[in-house]
Coordinates of C-alpha atoms in Angstrom, one line a residue:
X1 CA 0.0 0.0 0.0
X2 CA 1.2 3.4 -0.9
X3 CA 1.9 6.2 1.2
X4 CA -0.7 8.3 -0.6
X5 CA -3.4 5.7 0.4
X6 CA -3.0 6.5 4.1
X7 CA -3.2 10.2 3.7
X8 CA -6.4 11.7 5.5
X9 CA -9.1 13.2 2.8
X10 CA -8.5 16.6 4.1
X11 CA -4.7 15.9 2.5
X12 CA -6.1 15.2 -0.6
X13 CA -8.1 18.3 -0.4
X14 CA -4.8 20.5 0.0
X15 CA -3.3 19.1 -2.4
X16 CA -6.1 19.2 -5.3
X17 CA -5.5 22.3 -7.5
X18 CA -7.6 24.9 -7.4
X19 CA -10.2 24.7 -9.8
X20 CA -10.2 28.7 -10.7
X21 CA -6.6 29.2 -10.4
X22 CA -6.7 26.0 -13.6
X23 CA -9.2 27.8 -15.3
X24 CA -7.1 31.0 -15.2
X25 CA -3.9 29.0 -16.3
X26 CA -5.6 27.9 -19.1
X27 CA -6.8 31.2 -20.3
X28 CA -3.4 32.0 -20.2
X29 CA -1.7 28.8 -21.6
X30 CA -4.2 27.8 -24.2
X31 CA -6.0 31.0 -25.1
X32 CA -2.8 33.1 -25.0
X33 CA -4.0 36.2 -22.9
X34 CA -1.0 37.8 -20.9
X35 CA -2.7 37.5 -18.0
X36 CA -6.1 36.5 -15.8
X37 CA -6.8 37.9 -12.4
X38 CA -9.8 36.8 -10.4
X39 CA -11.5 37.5 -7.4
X40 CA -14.1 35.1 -6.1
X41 CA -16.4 36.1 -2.3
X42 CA -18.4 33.3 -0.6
X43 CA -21.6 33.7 0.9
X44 CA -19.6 34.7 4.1
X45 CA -17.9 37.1 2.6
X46 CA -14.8 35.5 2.5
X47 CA -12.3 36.3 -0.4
X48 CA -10.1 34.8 -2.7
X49 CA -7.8 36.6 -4.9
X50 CA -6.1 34.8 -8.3
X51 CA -3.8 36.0 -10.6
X52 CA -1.8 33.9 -13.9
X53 CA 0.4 35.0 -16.8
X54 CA 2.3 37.8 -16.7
X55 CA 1.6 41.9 -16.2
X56 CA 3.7 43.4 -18.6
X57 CA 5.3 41.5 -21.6
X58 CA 7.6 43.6 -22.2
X59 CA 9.8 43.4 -18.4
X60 CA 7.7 40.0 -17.3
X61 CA 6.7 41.2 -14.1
X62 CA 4.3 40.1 -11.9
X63 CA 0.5 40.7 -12.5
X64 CA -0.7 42.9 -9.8
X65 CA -3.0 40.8 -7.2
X66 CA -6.4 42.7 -7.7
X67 CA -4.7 44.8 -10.3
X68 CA -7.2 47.4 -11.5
X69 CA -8.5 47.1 -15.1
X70 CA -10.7 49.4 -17.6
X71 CA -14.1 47.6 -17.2
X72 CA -15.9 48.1 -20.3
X73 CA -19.2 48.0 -20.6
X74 CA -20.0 47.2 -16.5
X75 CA -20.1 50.6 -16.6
X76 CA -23.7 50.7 -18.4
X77 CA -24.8 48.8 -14.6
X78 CA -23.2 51.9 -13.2
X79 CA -25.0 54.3 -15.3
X80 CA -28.1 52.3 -15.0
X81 CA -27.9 52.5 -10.8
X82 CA -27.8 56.7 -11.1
X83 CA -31.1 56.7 -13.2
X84 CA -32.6 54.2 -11.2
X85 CA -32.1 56.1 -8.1
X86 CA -33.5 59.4 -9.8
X87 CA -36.6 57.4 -11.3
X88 CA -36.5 56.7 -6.8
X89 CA -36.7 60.2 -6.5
X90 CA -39.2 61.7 -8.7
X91 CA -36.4 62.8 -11.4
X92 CA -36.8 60.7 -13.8
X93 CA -39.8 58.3 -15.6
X94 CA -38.9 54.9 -17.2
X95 CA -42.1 55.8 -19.4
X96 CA -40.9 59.4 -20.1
X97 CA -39.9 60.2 -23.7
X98 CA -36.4 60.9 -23.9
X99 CA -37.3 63.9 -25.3
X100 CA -39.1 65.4 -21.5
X101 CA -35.0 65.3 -20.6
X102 CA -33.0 66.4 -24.2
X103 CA -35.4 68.0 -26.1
X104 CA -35.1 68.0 -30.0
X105 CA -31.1 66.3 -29.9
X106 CA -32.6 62.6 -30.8
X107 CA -33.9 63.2 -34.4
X108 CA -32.3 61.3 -37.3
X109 CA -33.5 58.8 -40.1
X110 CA -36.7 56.9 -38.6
X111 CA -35.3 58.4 -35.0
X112 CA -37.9 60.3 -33.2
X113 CA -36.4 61.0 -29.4
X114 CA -41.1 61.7 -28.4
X115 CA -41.3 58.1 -29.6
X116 CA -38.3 56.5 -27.6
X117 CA -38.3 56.1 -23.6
X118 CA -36.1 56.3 -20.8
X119 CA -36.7 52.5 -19.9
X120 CA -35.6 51.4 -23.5
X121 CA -32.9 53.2 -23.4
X122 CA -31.8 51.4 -20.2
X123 CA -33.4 48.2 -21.8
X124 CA -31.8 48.1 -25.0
X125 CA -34.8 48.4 -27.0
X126 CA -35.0 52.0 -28.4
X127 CA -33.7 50.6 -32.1
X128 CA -31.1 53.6 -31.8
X129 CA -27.8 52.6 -34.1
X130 CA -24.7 52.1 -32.6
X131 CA -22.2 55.0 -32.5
X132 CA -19.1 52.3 -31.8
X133 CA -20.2 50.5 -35.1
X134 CA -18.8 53.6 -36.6
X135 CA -15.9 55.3 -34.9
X136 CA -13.0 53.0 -36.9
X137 CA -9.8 53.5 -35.6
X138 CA -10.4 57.1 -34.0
X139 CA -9.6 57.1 -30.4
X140 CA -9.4 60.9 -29.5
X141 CA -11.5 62.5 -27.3
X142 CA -15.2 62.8 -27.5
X143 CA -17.9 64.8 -26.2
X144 CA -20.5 62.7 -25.1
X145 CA -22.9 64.4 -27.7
X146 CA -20.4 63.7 -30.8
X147 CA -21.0 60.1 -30.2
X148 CA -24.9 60.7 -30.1
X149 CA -24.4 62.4 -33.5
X150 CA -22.5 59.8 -34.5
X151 CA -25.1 57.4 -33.9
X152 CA -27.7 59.9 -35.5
X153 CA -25.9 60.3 -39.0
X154 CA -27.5 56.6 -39.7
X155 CA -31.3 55.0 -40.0
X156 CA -32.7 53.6 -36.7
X157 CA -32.2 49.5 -36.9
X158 CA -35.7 49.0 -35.8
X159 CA -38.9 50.8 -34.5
X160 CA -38.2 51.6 -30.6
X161 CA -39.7 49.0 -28.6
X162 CA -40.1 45.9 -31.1
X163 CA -36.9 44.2 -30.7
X164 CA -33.5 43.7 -28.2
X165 CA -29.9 45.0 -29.8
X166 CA -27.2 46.3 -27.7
X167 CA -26.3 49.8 -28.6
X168 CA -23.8 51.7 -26.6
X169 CA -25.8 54.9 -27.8
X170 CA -28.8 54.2 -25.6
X171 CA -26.1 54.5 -22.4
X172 CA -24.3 57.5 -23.6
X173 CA -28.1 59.3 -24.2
X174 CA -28.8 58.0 -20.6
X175 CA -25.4 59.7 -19.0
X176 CA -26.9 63.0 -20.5
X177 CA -30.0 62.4 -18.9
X178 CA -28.3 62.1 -15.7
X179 CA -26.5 65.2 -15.8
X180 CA -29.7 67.3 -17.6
X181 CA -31.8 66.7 -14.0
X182 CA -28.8 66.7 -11.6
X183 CA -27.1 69.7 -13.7
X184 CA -23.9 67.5 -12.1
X185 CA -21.2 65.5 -14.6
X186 CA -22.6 62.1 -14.7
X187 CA -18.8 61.3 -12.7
X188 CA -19.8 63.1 -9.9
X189 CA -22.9 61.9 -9.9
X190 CA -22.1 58.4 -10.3
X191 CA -18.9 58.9 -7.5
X192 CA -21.4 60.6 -5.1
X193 CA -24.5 58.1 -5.5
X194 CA -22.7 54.8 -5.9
X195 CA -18.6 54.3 -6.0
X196 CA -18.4 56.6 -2.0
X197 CA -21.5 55.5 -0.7
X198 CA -20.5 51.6 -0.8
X199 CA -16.8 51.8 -0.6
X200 CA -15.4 51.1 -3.7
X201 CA -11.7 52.6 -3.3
X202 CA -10.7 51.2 -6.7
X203 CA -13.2 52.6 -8.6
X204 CA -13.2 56.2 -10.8
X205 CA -14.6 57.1 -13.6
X206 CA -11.2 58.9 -15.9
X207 CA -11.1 63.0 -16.0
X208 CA -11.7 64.0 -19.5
X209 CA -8.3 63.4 -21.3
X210 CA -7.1 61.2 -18.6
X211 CA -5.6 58.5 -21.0
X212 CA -3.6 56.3 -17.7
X213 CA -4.6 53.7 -15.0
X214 CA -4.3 55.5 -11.3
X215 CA -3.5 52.4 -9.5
X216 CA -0.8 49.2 -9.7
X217 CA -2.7 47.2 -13.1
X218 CA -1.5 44.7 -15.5
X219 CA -1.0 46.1 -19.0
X220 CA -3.5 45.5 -21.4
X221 CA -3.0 44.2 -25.1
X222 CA -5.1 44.2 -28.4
X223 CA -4.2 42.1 -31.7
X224 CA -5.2 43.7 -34.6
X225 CA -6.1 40.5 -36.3
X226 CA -5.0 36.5 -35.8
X227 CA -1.7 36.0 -35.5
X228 CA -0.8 39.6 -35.7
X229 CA 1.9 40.5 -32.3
X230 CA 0.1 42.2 -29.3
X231 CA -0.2 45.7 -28.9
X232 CA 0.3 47.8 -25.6
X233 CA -3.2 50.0 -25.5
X234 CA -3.1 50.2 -21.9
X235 CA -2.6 54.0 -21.7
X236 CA -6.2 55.4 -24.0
X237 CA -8.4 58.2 -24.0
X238 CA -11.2 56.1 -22.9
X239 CA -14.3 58.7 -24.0
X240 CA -15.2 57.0 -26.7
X241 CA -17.3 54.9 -23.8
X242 CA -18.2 57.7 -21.2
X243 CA -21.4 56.3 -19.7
X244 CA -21.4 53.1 -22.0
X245 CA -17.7 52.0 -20.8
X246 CA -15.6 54.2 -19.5
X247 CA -14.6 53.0 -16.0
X248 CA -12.1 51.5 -14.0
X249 CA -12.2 49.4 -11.6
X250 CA -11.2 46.0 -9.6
X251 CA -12.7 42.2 -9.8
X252 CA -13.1 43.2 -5.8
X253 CA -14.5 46.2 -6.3
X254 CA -16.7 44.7 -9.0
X255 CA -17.9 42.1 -6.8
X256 CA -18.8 44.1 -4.1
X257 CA -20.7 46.4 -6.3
X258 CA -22.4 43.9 -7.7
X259 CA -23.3 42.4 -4.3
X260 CA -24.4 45.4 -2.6
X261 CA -26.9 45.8 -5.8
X262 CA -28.4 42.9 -5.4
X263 CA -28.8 43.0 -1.5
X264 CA -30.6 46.4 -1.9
X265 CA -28.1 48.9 -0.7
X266 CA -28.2 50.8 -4.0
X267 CA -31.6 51.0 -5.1
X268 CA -34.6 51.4 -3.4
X269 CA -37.0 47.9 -3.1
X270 CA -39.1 48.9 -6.1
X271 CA -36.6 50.1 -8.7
X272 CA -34.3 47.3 -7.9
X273 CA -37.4 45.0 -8.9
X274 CA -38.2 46.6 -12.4
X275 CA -34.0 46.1 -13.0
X276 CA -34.4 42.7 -12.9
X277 CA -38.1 42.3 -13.6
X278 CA -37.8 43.6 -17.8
X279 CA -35.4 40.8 -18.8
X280 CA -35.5 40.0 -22.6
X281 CA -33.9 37.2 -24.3
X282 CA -29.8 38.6 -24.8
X283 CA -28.0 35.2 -25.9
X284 CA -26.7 37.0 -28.9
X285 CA -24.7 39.1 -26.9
X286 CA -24.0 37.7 -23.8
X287 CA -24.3 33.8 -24.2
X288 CA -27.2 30.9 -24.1
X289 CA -29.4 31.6 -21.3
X290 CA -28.6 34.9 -20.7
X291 CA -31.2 37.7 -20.5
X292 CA -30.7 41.8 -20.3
X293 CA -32.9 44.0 -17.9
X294 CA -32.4 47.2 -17.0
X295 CA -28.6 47.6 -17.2
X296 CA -28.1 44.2 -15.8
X297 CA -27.9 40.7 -17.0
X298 CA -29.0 37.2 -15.8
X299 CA -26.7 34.1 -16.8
X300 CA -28.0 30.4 -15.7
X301 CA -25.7 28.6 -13.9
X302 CA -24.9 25.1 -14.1
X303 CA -24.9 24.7 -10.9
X304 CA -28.8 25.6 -11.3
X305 CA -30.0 29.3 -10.5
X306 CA -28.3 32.2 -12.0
X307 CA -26.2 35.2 -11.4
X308 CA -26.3 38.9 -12.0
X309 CA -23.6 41.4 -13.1
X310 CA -22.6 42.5 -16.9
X311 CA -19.6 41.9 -18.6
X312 CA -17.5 44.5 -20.7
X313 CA -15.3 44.5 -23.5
X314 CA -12.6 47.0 -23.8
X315 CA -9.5 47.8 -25.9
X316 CA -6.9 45.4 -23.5
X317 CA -9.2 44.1 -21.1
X318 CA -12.2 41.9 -20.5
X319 CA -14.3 41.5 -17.8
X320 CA -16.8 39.0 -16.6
X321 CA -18.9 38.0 -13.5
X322 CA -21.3 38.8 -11.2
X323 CA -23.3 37.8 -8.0
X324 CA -25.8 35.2 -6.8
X325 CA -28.6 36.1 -4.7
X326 CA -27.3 34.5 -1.7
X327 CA -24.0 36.3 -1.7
X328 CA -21.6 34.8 -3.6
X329 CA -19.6 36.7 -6.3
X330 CA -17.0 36.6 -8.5
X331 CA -15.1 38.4 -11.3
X332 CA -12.7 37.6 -13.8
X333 CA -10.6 39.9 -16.1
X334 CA -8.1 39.4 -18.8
X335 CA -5.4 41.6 -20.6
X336 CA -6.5 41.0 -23.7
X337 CA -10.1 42.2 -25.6
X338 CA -11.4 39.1 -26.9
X339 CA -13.0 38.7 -30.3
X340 CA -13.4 34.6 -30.3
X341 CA -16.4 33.9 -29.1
X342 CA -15.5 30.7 -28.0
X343 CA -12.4 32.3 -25.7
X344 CA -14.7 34.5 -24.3
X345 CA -16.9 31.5 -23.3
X346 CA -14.5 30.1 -21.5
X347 CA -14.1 32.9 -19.6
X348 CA -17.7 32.8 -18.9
X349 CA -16.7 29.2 -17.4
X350 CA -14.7 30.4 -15.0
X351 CA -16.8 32.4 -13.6
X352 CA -19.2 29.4 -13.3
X353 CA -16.7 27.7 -11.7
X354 CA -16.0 30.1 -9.3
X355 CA -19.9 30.7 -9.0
X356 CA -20.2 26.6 -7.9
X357 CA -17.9 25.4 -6.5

């Protein structure tokens, strides 16, 4: 009999690797990102903090543990929590025309802004084209209203209310809401209603023409097409997303945002239903099973149930996770935007992983 045989099942526990830190090896191994970082809570609250690969290419040093990343387009959840908490107040009406808040700016070919509402702007329903389908290569800065005229220069995709299509203009038109009833920048408002009320010391939305990450970060990369060498984009002008994607942030950070959503601490009782009440079918975008509400998205589990949170997609990073309604959470981020759908599925498995365990 071997030594092995005799060894207590706790041993064999200890010595079993960790089932998120594989998953992030493999990302790096097999799908060839520079690096994964990962931050998984329990129901507890307890953390666990993961990192693989390396944080810069160029020196090989370490990635940062909890490194902070650009997170894409979590930052439509963001946006979506401000209007939420002025629909709260009295501010704002998910049924309102667009037009109560910005009259006469949303007019274009079959674009009416009386005939499109706040809620399907938040919904992704309004049929409004995508300003990001158009921008090319041009990564100045913007004025949040350039990218609505963007947008506005071609034909709506389909008549507001009929369909689901993601469209980063129906965030950025949003933001401008925001900061027409506060008569605040949408950062303020955001850092005021949501990033200082629930501690998120990791969290800012960039100044205009800010173009670096604050805080200790793994660089981020972007290929310009297969087999083409990585590219060092971690230093942007990150306008281009404003309310859509603009942000920076941490897996932690992300995961206690996302948990302090859920458990009510951001929205009142009400508003917090109708955000995940108006789900619509969002598999296109965000994977089989997965449905958009208000700004948030539900993914089935395989465990059974599902989580919350969002997911972005930005030039050298991307982000996914969320949080269960019993408390658990977890986030995972790469160095690398990902355009294989398949790579970003099995980031999507991590997160499941780290969701069931």
């Amino acid at each position: 009999m071997t030594m092995g045989a005799l060894a207590p099942p706790a041993a064999f526990a200890a010595a079993r690797p960790d089932t998120v830190q594989q998953g992030l090896n493999a990302l790096v191994h097999s799908d060839g990102v520079p690096a994964a970082l990962a931050d998984v809570r329990d129901r507890d609250g307890r953390t666990r903090t993961y990192t693989a690969g390396v944080g810069d290419l160029a020196t090989g040093s370490k990635v940062p543990r909890d490194g902070q990343v650009r997170i894409g387009s979590n930052t439509k959840t963001f946006t979506a929590v401000v209007v939420l908490q002025l629909v709260g107040e009295g501010k704002i009406g998910l049924d309102a025309p667009v037009d109560t808040y910005l009259p006469g700016l949303v007019r274009g070919k079959r674009i009416d802004g009386r005939h499109i509402t706040v809620g399907q702007l938040l919904q992704q329903t309004s049929g409004l084209p995508n300003y990001t389908n158009y921008l090319g290569d041009d990564v100045r800065y913007f004025e949040p209203r350039e990218l609505v005229d963007i947008a506005l220069q071609h034909k709506a995709d389909f008549a507001p209310g009929t369909k689901w299509e993601y469209s980063n203009t129906n965030y950025v038109l949003a933001g401008l809401i925001v900061e027409k009833v506060t008569g605040r920048p949408l950062a303020k408002e955001m850092d005021r209603r949501v990033i200082k009320r629930i501690g998120l010391h990791h969290t800012y939305f960039p100044a205009p023409g800010d173009a670096t990450v604050r805080e200790p970060h793994p660089k981020g990369y972007y290929r310009d097409s297969a087999g083409a060498p990585l590219r060092d984009v971690t230093e942007m002008d990150p306008s281009w997303g404003w309310a859509a994607g603009q942000m920076i942030s941490t897996n932690s950070d992300l995961n206690r945002f996302f948990t302090a959503l859920l458990s009510g601490h951001l929205l009142p009782e009400a508003q917090l239903a109708q955000m995940r009440s108006a789900t619509l079918p969002a598999e296109t975008t965000f994977g089989p099973g997965a449905r958009y509400g208000l700004g948030l998205v539900s993914k089935p589990l395989p465990c059974g149930g599902v989580y919350w949170g969002h997911g972005g997609s930005f030039p050298g990073y991307e982000t996914r996770g969320g949080a269960t309604d019993n408390g658990r959470a977890a986030n995972v981020a790469v160095t690398m935007q990902l355009t294989d759908e398949a790579a970003r599925a099995r980031v999507d498995r991590v997160v499941d992983t780290a969701l069931c365990r």
